[in-house]
Amino acid sequence: MLALCAPARAESGLPFETLVAVCTSCHGEDGSTHLVPSWGRIDGQNREYLVYALKLYRANGRRGMNGGLMMPYAMTLSDREIERLATHFSNF
Amino acid sequence: MLALCAPARAESGLPFETLVAVCTSCHGEDGSTHLVPSWGRIDGQNREYLVYALKLYRANGRRGMNGGLMMPYAMTLSDREIERLATHFSNF
């Protein structure tokens, strides 16, 4: 509900390839996140779950270390950018 | 930090196969969670991430619908049970 009630966000203004590169800098080129095992794999994850998780991070609805890391990144993203990124990584 | 500071929990007292069955009733026999796309795949997920996520759900550190669903299940689990389940599904 929190995510659904959040106000619409502006686009980051960054090229999509740059947004992908932000993700892959931690999650790896293939999204498998082998670098840090306490972070989640996003490759092949359900698209709708990725949308849900990114919106929840953006709304500061996830605590813990990962929430602290992800929230500022997610805050830069619009709904549309979140949906494009979710499609991208769900297809890996 | 929230998860690390939570008090130790007692075992659920349920057989491990029963705990697995609780997980698979929603996430599917293979953990791929194709039933409901807004829920996460847990098959092949990084073990340490599964431990982290379950402890965070248990500590009510994740909001949103999934947090509401997962929290009561996670509250029944001890650290050891969480670690066993994480090992189980990370190996799928």
PDB file of C-alpha atoms in Angstrom:
ATOM      1  CA  MET A   1       0.000   0.000   0.000  1.00  0.00           C
ATOM      2  CA  LEU A   2       2.834   2.335   0.886  1.00  0.00           C
ATOM      3  CA  ALA A   3       4.282   2.037  -2.607  1.00  0.00           C
ATOM      4  CA  LEU A   4       0.910   2.514  -4.261  1.00  0.00           C
ATOM      5  CA  CYS A   5       0.253   5.698  -2.296  1.00  0.00           C
ATOM      6  CA  ALA A   6       3.619   7.329  -3.015  1.00  0.00           C
ATOM      7  CA  PRO A   7       3.492  10.399  -5.266  1.00  0.00           C
ATOM      8  CA  ALA A   8       4.593  10.068  -8.878  1.00  0.00           C
ATOM      9  CA  ARG A   9       8.322  10.637  -9.360  1.00  0.00           C
ATOM     10  CA  ALA A  10      10.133  12.495 -12.085  1.00  0.00           C
ATOM     11  CA  GLU A  11      12.414  10.668 -14.486  1.00  0.00           C
ATOM     12  CA  SER A  12      16.042  10.526 -13.420  1.00  0.00           C
ATOM     13  CA  GLY A  13      16.963  12.026 -16.792  1.00  0.00           C
ATOM     14  CA  LEU A  14      19.738   9.466 -17.198  1.00  0.00           C
ATOM     15  CA  PRO A  15      20.064   7.200 -20.248  1.00  0.00           C
ATOM     16  CA  PHE A  16      18.656   3.732 -19.657  1.00  0.00           C
ATOM     17  CA  GLU A  17      22.101   2.191 -20.160  1.00  0.00           C
ATOM     18  CA  THR A  18      23.398   4.337 -17.288  1.00  0.00           C
ATOM     19  CA  LEU A  19      20.598   3.184 -15.012  1.00  0.00           C
ATOM     20  CA  VAL A  20      21.413  -0.425 -15.877  1.00  0.00           C
ATOM     21  CA  ALA A  21      25.089   0.240 -15.138  1.00  0.00           C
ATOM     22  CA  VAL A  22      24.192   1.538 -11.668  1.00  0.00           C
ATOM     23  CA  CYS A  23      22.400  -1.749 -10.974  1.00  0.00           C
ATOM     24  CA  THR A  24      25.124  -3.963 -12.406  1.00  0.00           C
ATOM     25  CA  SER A  25      27.894  -2.170 -10.501  1.00  0.00           C
ATOM     26  CA  CYS A  26      26.738  -4.091  -7.427  1.00  0.00           C
ATOM     27  CA  HIS A  27      24.505  -6.863  -8.792  1.00  0.00           C
ATOM     28  CA  GLY A  28      26.998  -7.847 -11.495  1.00  0.00           C
ATOM     29  CA  GLU A  29      26.774  -7.723 -15.282  1.00  0.00           C
ATOM     30  CA  ASP A  30      24.504 -10.767 -15.228  1.00  0.00           C
ATOM     31  CA  GLY A  31      22.483  -9.684 -12.169  1.00  0.00           C
ATOM     32  CA  SER A  32      23.565 -12.745 -10.216  1.00  0.00           C
ATOM     33  CA  THR A  33      25.111 -10.706  -7.383  1.00  0.00           C
ATOM     34  CA  HIS A  34      27.887 -13.135  -6.650  1.00  0.00           C
ATOM     35  CA  LEU A  35      30.071 -10.330  -5.287  1.00  0.00           C
ATOM     36  CA  VAL A  36      28.181  -9.930  -2.015  1.00  0.00           C
ATOM     37  CA  PRO A  37      26.116 -12.938  -0.958  1.00  0.00           C
ATOM     38  CA  SER A  38      23.947 -10.949   1.445  1.00  0.00           C
ATOM     39  CA  TRP A  39      22.538  -9.010  -1.519  1.00  0.00           C
ATOM     40  CA  GLY A  40      19.826 -10.458  -3.691  1.00  0.00           C
ATOM     41  CA  ARG A  41      20.129 -12.020  -7.122  1.00  0.00           C
ATOM     42  CA  ILE A  42      17.945 -10.078  -9.548  1.00  0.00           C
ATOM     43  CA  ASP A  43      18.542 -12.093 -12.705  1.00  0.00           C
ATOM     44  CA  GLY A  44      15.410 -13.923 -13.745  1.00  0.00           C
ATOM     45  CA  GLN A  45      13.511 -12.575 -10.753  1.00  0.00           C
ATOM     46  CA  ASN A  46       9.770 -12.073 -11.310  1.00  0.00           C
ATOM     47  CA  ARG A  47       9.267  -8.715 -13.031  1.00  0.00           C
ATOM     48  CA  GLU A  48       6.362  -7.659 -10.816  1.00  0.00           C
ATOM     49  CA  TYR A  49       8.363  -8.486  -7.710  1.00  0.00           C
ATOM     50  CA  LEU A  50      11.241  -6.301  -8.899  1.00  0.00           C
ATOM     51  CA  VAL A  51       8.797  -3.427  -9.488  1.00  0.00           C
ATOM     52  CA  TYR A  52       7.311  -3.979  -6.026  1.00  0.00           C
ATOM     53  CA  ALA A  53      10.710  -4.141  -4.307  1.00  0.00           C
ATOM     54  CA  LEU A  54      12.101  -1.034  -6.043  1.00  0.00           C
ATOM     55  CA  LYS A  55       9.004   0.995  -5.196  1.00  0.00           C
ATOM     56  CA  LEU A  56       9.204  -0.169  -1.599  1.00  0.00           C
ATOM     57  CA  TYR A  57      12.897   0.762  -1.379  1.00  0.00           C
ATOM     58  CA  ARG A  58      12.047   4.146  -2.925  1.00  0.00           C
ATOM     59  CA  ALA A  59       9.351   4.739  -0.272  1.00  0.00           C
ATOM     60  CA  ASN A  60      11.861   3.815   2.492  1.00  0.00           C
ATOM     61  CA  GLY A  61       9.699   0.804   3.295  1.00  0.00           C
ATOM     62  CA  ARG A  62      12.554  -1.644   3.767  1.00  0.00           C
ATOM     63  CA  ARG A  63      14.856  -1.336   6.735  1.00  0.00           C
ATOM     64  CA  GLY A  64      18.187  -3.024   7.342  1.00  0.00           C
ATOM     65  CA  MET A  65      21.457  -2.513   5.490  1.00  0.00           C
ATOM     66  CA  ASN A  66      20.061  -3.325   2.054  1.00  0.00           C
ATOM     67  CA  GLY A  67      17.238  -0.833   2.523  1.00  0.00           C
ATOM     68  CA  GLY A  68      19.747   1.843   3.471  1.00  0.00           C
ATOM     69  CA  LEU A  69      21.793   1.090   0.370  1.00  0.00           C
ATOM     70  CA  MET A  70      18.932   0.783  -2.076  1.00  0.00           C
ATOM     71  CA  MET A  71      16.705   3.668  -0.990  1.00  0.00           C
ATOM     72  CA  PRO A  72      18.816   6.532  -2.402  1.00  0.00           C
ATOM     73  CA  TYR A  73      19.232   4.742  -5.747  1.00  0.00           C
ATOM     74  CA  ALA A  74      15.544   3.938  -5.986  1.00  0.00           C
ATOM     75  CA  MET A  75      14.618   7.528  -5.123  1.00  0.00           C
ATOM     76  CA  THR A  76      16.142   8.703  -8.389  1.00  0.00           C
ATOM     77  CA  LEU A  77      13.781   6.515 -10.442  1.00  0.00           C
ATOM     78  CA  SER A  78      10.351   7.164 -11.923  1.00  0.00           C
ATOM     79  CA  ASP A  79       7.716   4.426 -12.134  1.00  0.00           C
ATOM     80  CA  ARG A  80       8.504   4.042 -15.821  1.00  0.00           C
ATOM     81  CA  GLU A  81      12.235   3.661 -15.203  1.00  0.00           C
ATOM     82  CA  ILE A  82      11.539   1.083 -12.474  1.00  0.00           C
ATOM     83  CA  GLU A  83       9.343  -0.865 -14.885  1.00  0.00           C
ATOM     84  CA  ARG A  84      11.983  -0.790 -17.629  1.00  0.00           C
ATOM     85  CA  LEU A  85      14.715  -1.963 -15.241  1.00  0.00           C
ATOM     86  CA  ALA A  86      12.464  -4.723 -13.884  1.00  0.00           C
ATOM     87  CA  THR A  87      11.766  -5.943 -17.412  1.00  0.00           C
ATOM     88  CA  HIS A  88      15.481  -5.844 -18.210  1.00  0.00           C
ATOM     89  CA  PHE A  89      16.653  -7.932 -15.251  1.00  0.00           C
ATOM     90  CA  SER A  90      13.697 -10.309 -15.196  1.00  0.00           C
ATOM     91  CA  ASN A  91      14.674 -11.350 -18.708  1.00  0.00           C
ATOM     92  CA  PHE A  92      18.242 -12.253 -17.745  1.00  0.00           C
TER      93      PHE A  92
ATOM     94  CA  MET B   1      21.160  -3.916  12.282  1.00  0.00           C
ATOM     95  CA  LEU B   2      17.545  -4.487  13.240  1.00  0.00           C
ATOM     96  CA  ALA B   3      17.826  -8.180  12.443  1.00  0.00           C
ATOM     97  CA  LEU B   4      21.136  -8.531  14.256  1.00  0.00           C
ATOM     98  CA  CYS B   5      19.751  -6.947  17.417  1.00  0.00           C
ATOM     99  CA  ALA B   6      16.604  -9.076  17.600  1.00  0.00           C
ATOM    100  CA  PRO B   7      16.483 -11.548  20.494  1.00  0.00           C
ATOM    101  CA  ALA B   8      17.142 -15.214  19.793  1.00  0.00           C
ATOM    102  CA  ARG B   9      14.003 -17.102  18.845  1.00  0.00           C
ATOM    103  CA  ALA B  10      12.881 -20.553  19.893  1.00  0.00           C
ATOM    104  CA  GLU B  11      12.574 -23.349  17.364  1.00  0.00           C
ATOM    105  CA  SER B  12       9.140 -23.680  15.783  1.00  0.00           C
ATOM    106  CA  GLY B  13       9.146 -27.312  16.842  1.00  0.00           C
ATOM    107  CA  LEU B  14       7.902 -28.368  13.402  1.00  0.00           C
ATOM    108  CA  PRO B  15       9.667 -30.950  11.239  1.00  0.00           C
ATOM    109  CA  PHE B  16      11.879 -29.384   8.585  1.00  0.00           C
ATOM    110  CA  GLU B  17       9.740 -30.914   5.826  1.00  0.00           C
ATOM    111  CA  THR B  18       6.741 -29.057   7.249  1.00  0.00           C
ATOM    112  CA  LEU B  19       8.615 -25.767   7.252  1.00  0.00           C
ATOM    113  CA  VAL B  20       9.603 -26.343   3.629  1.00  0.00           C
ATOM    114  CA  ALA B  21       5.968 -27.122   2.792  1.00  0.00           C
ATOM    115  CA  VAL B  22       4.876 -23.788   4.279  1.00  0.00           C
ATOM    116  CA  CYS B  23       7.328 -22.011   1.950  1.00  0.00           C
ATOM    117  CA  THR B  24       6.411 -24.019  -1.128  1.00  0.00           C
ATOM    118  CA  SER B  25       2.666 -23.557  -0.612  1.00  0.00           C
ATOM    119  CA  CYS B  26       3.131 -20.026  -1.977  1.00  0.00           C
ATOM    120  CA  HIS B  27       6.570 -20.065  -3.612  1.00  0.00           C
ATOM    121  CA  GLY B  28       5.914 -23.313  -5.473  1.00  0.00           C
ATOM    122  CA  GLU B  29       7.522 -26.722  -5.209  1.00  0.00           C
ATOM    123  CA  ASP B  30      10.531 -25.434  -7.112  1.00  0.00           C
ATOM    124  CA  GLY B  31      10.657 -22.017  -5.368  1.00  0.00           C
ATOM    125  CA  SER B  32      10.104 -20.183  -8.646  1.00  0.00           C
ATOM    126  CA  THR B  33       6.943 -18.440  -7.408  1.00  0.00           C
ATOM    127  CA  HIS B  34       5.186 -18.442 -10.743  1.00  0.00           C
ATOM    128  CA  LEU B  35       1.795 -18.408  -9.039  1.00  0.00           C
ATOM    129  CA  VAL B  36       1.911 -14.755  -8.003  1.00  0.00           C
ATOM    130  CA  PRO B  37       4.360 -12.607  -9.964  1.00  0.00           C
ATOM    131  CA  SER B  38       4.524  -9.882  -7.317  1.00  0.00           C
ATOM    132  CA  TRP B  39       6.149 -12.350  -4.943  1.00  0.00           C
ATOM    133  CA  GLY B  40       9.838 -13.147  -5.174  1.00  0.00           C
ATOM    134  CA  ARG B  41      11.514 -16.195  -6.659  1.00  0.00           C
ATOM    135  CA  ILE B  42      13.586 -17.886  -3.972  1.00  0.00           C
ATOM    136  CA  ASP B  43      15.069 -20.729  -6.019  1.00  0.00           C
ATOM    137  CA  GLY B  44      18.788 -20.266  -6.468  1.00  0.00           C
ATOM    138  CA  GLN B  45      18.717 -17.025  -4.516  1.00  0.00           C
ATOM    139  CA  ASN B  46      21.902 -16.232  -2.581  1.00  0.00           C
ATOM    140  CA  ARG B  47      21.774 -18.089   0.729  1.00  0.00           C
ATOM    141  CA  GLU B  48      22.975 -15.162   2.808  1.00  0.00           C
ATOM    142  CA  TYR B  49      20.360 -12.908   1.221  1.00  0.00           C
ATOM    143  CA  LEU B  50      17.595 -15.373   2.119  1.00  0.00           C
ATOM    144  CA  VAL B  51      18.823 -15.418   5.728  1.00  0.00           C
ATOM    145  CA  TYR B  52      18.927 -11.623   5.747  1.00  0.00           C
ATOM    146  CA  ALA B  53      15.444 -11.265   4.235  1.00  0.00           C
ATOM    147  CA  LEU B  54      13.812 -13.808   6.569  1.00  0.00           C
ATOM    148  CA  LYS B  55      15.344 -12.185   9.649  1.00  0.00           C
ATOM    149  CA  LEU B  56      14.190  -8.781   8.437  1.00  0.00           C
ATOM    150  CA  TYR B  57      10.644 -10.070   7.833  1.00  0.00           C
ATOM    151  CA  ARG B  58      10.733 -11.654  11.314  1.00  0.00           C
ATOM    152  CA  ALA B  59      11.724  -8.319  12.869  1.00  0.00           C
ATOM    153  CA  ASN B  60       8.882  -6.568  10.980  1.00  0.00           C
ATOM    154  CA  GLY B  61      11.503  -4.611   9.062  1.00  0.00           C
ATOM    155  CA  ARG B  62       9.803  -4.877   5.670  1.00  0.00           C
ATOM    156  CA  ARG B  63       6.588  -3.043   5.003  1.00  0.00           C
ATOM    157  CA  GLY B  64       4.167  -3.474   2.123  1.00  0.00           C
ATOM    158  CA  MET B  65       1.933  -6.424   1.341  1.00  0.00           C
ATOM    159  CA  ASN B  66       4.754  -8.970   1.207  1.00  0.00           C
ATOM    160  CA  GLY B  67       6.041  -7.850   4.594  1.00  0.00           C
ATOM    161  CA  GLY B  68       2.571  -8.271   6.063  1.00  0.00           C
ATOM    162  CA  LEU B  69       2.330 -11.764   4.618  1.00  0.00           C
ATOM    163  CA  MET B  70       5.817 -12.920   5.498  1.00  0.00           C
ATOM    164  CA  MET B  71       6.197 -11.519   9.003  1.00  0.00           C
ATOM    165  CA  PRO B  72       3.935 -13.997  10.828  1.00  0.00           C
ATOM    166  CA  TYR B  73       5.546 -16.972   9.077  1.00  0.00           C
ATOM    167  CA  ALA B  74       9.051 -15.723   9.793  1.00  0.00           C
ATOM    168  CA  MET B  75       8.173 -15.089  13.448  1.00  0.00           C
ATOM    169  CA  THR B  76       7.756 -18.833  13.974  1.00  0.00           C
ATOM    170  CA  LEU B  77      11.357 -19.543  12.929  1.00  0.00           C
ATOM    171  CA  SER B  78      14.587 -19.727  14.892  1.00  0.00           C
ATOM    172  CA  ASP B  79      17.886 -18.560  13.417  1.00  0.00           C
ATOM    173  CA  ARG B  80      18.824 -22.182  12.821  1.00  0.00           C
ATOM    174  CA  GLU B  81      15.578 -22.936  10.977  1.00  0.00           C
ATOM    175  CA  ILE B  82      16.037 -19.817   8.845  1.00  0.00           C
ATOM    176  CA  GLU B  83      19.549 -20.944   7.965  1.00  0.00           C
ATOM    177  CA  ARG B  84      18.366 -24.436   7.024  1.00  0.00           C
ATOM    178  CA  LEU B  85      15.565 -23.093   4.837  1.00  0.00           C
ATOM    179  CA  ALA B  86      17.948 -20.647   3.177  1.00  0.00           C
ATOM    180  CA  THR B  87      20.369 -23.437   2.392  1.00  0.00           C
ATOM    181  CA  HIS B  88      17.526 -25.556   1.013  1.00  0.00           C
ATOM    182  CA  PHE B  89      16.146 -22.967  -1.414  1.00  0.00           C
ATOM    183  CA  SER B  90      19.493 -21.490  -2.436  1.00  0.00           C
ATOM    184  CA  ASN B  91      20.426 -24.937  -3.710  1.00  0.00           C
ATOM    185  CA  PHE B  92      17.381 -25.233  -5.974  1.00  0.00           C
TER     186      PHE B  92
END
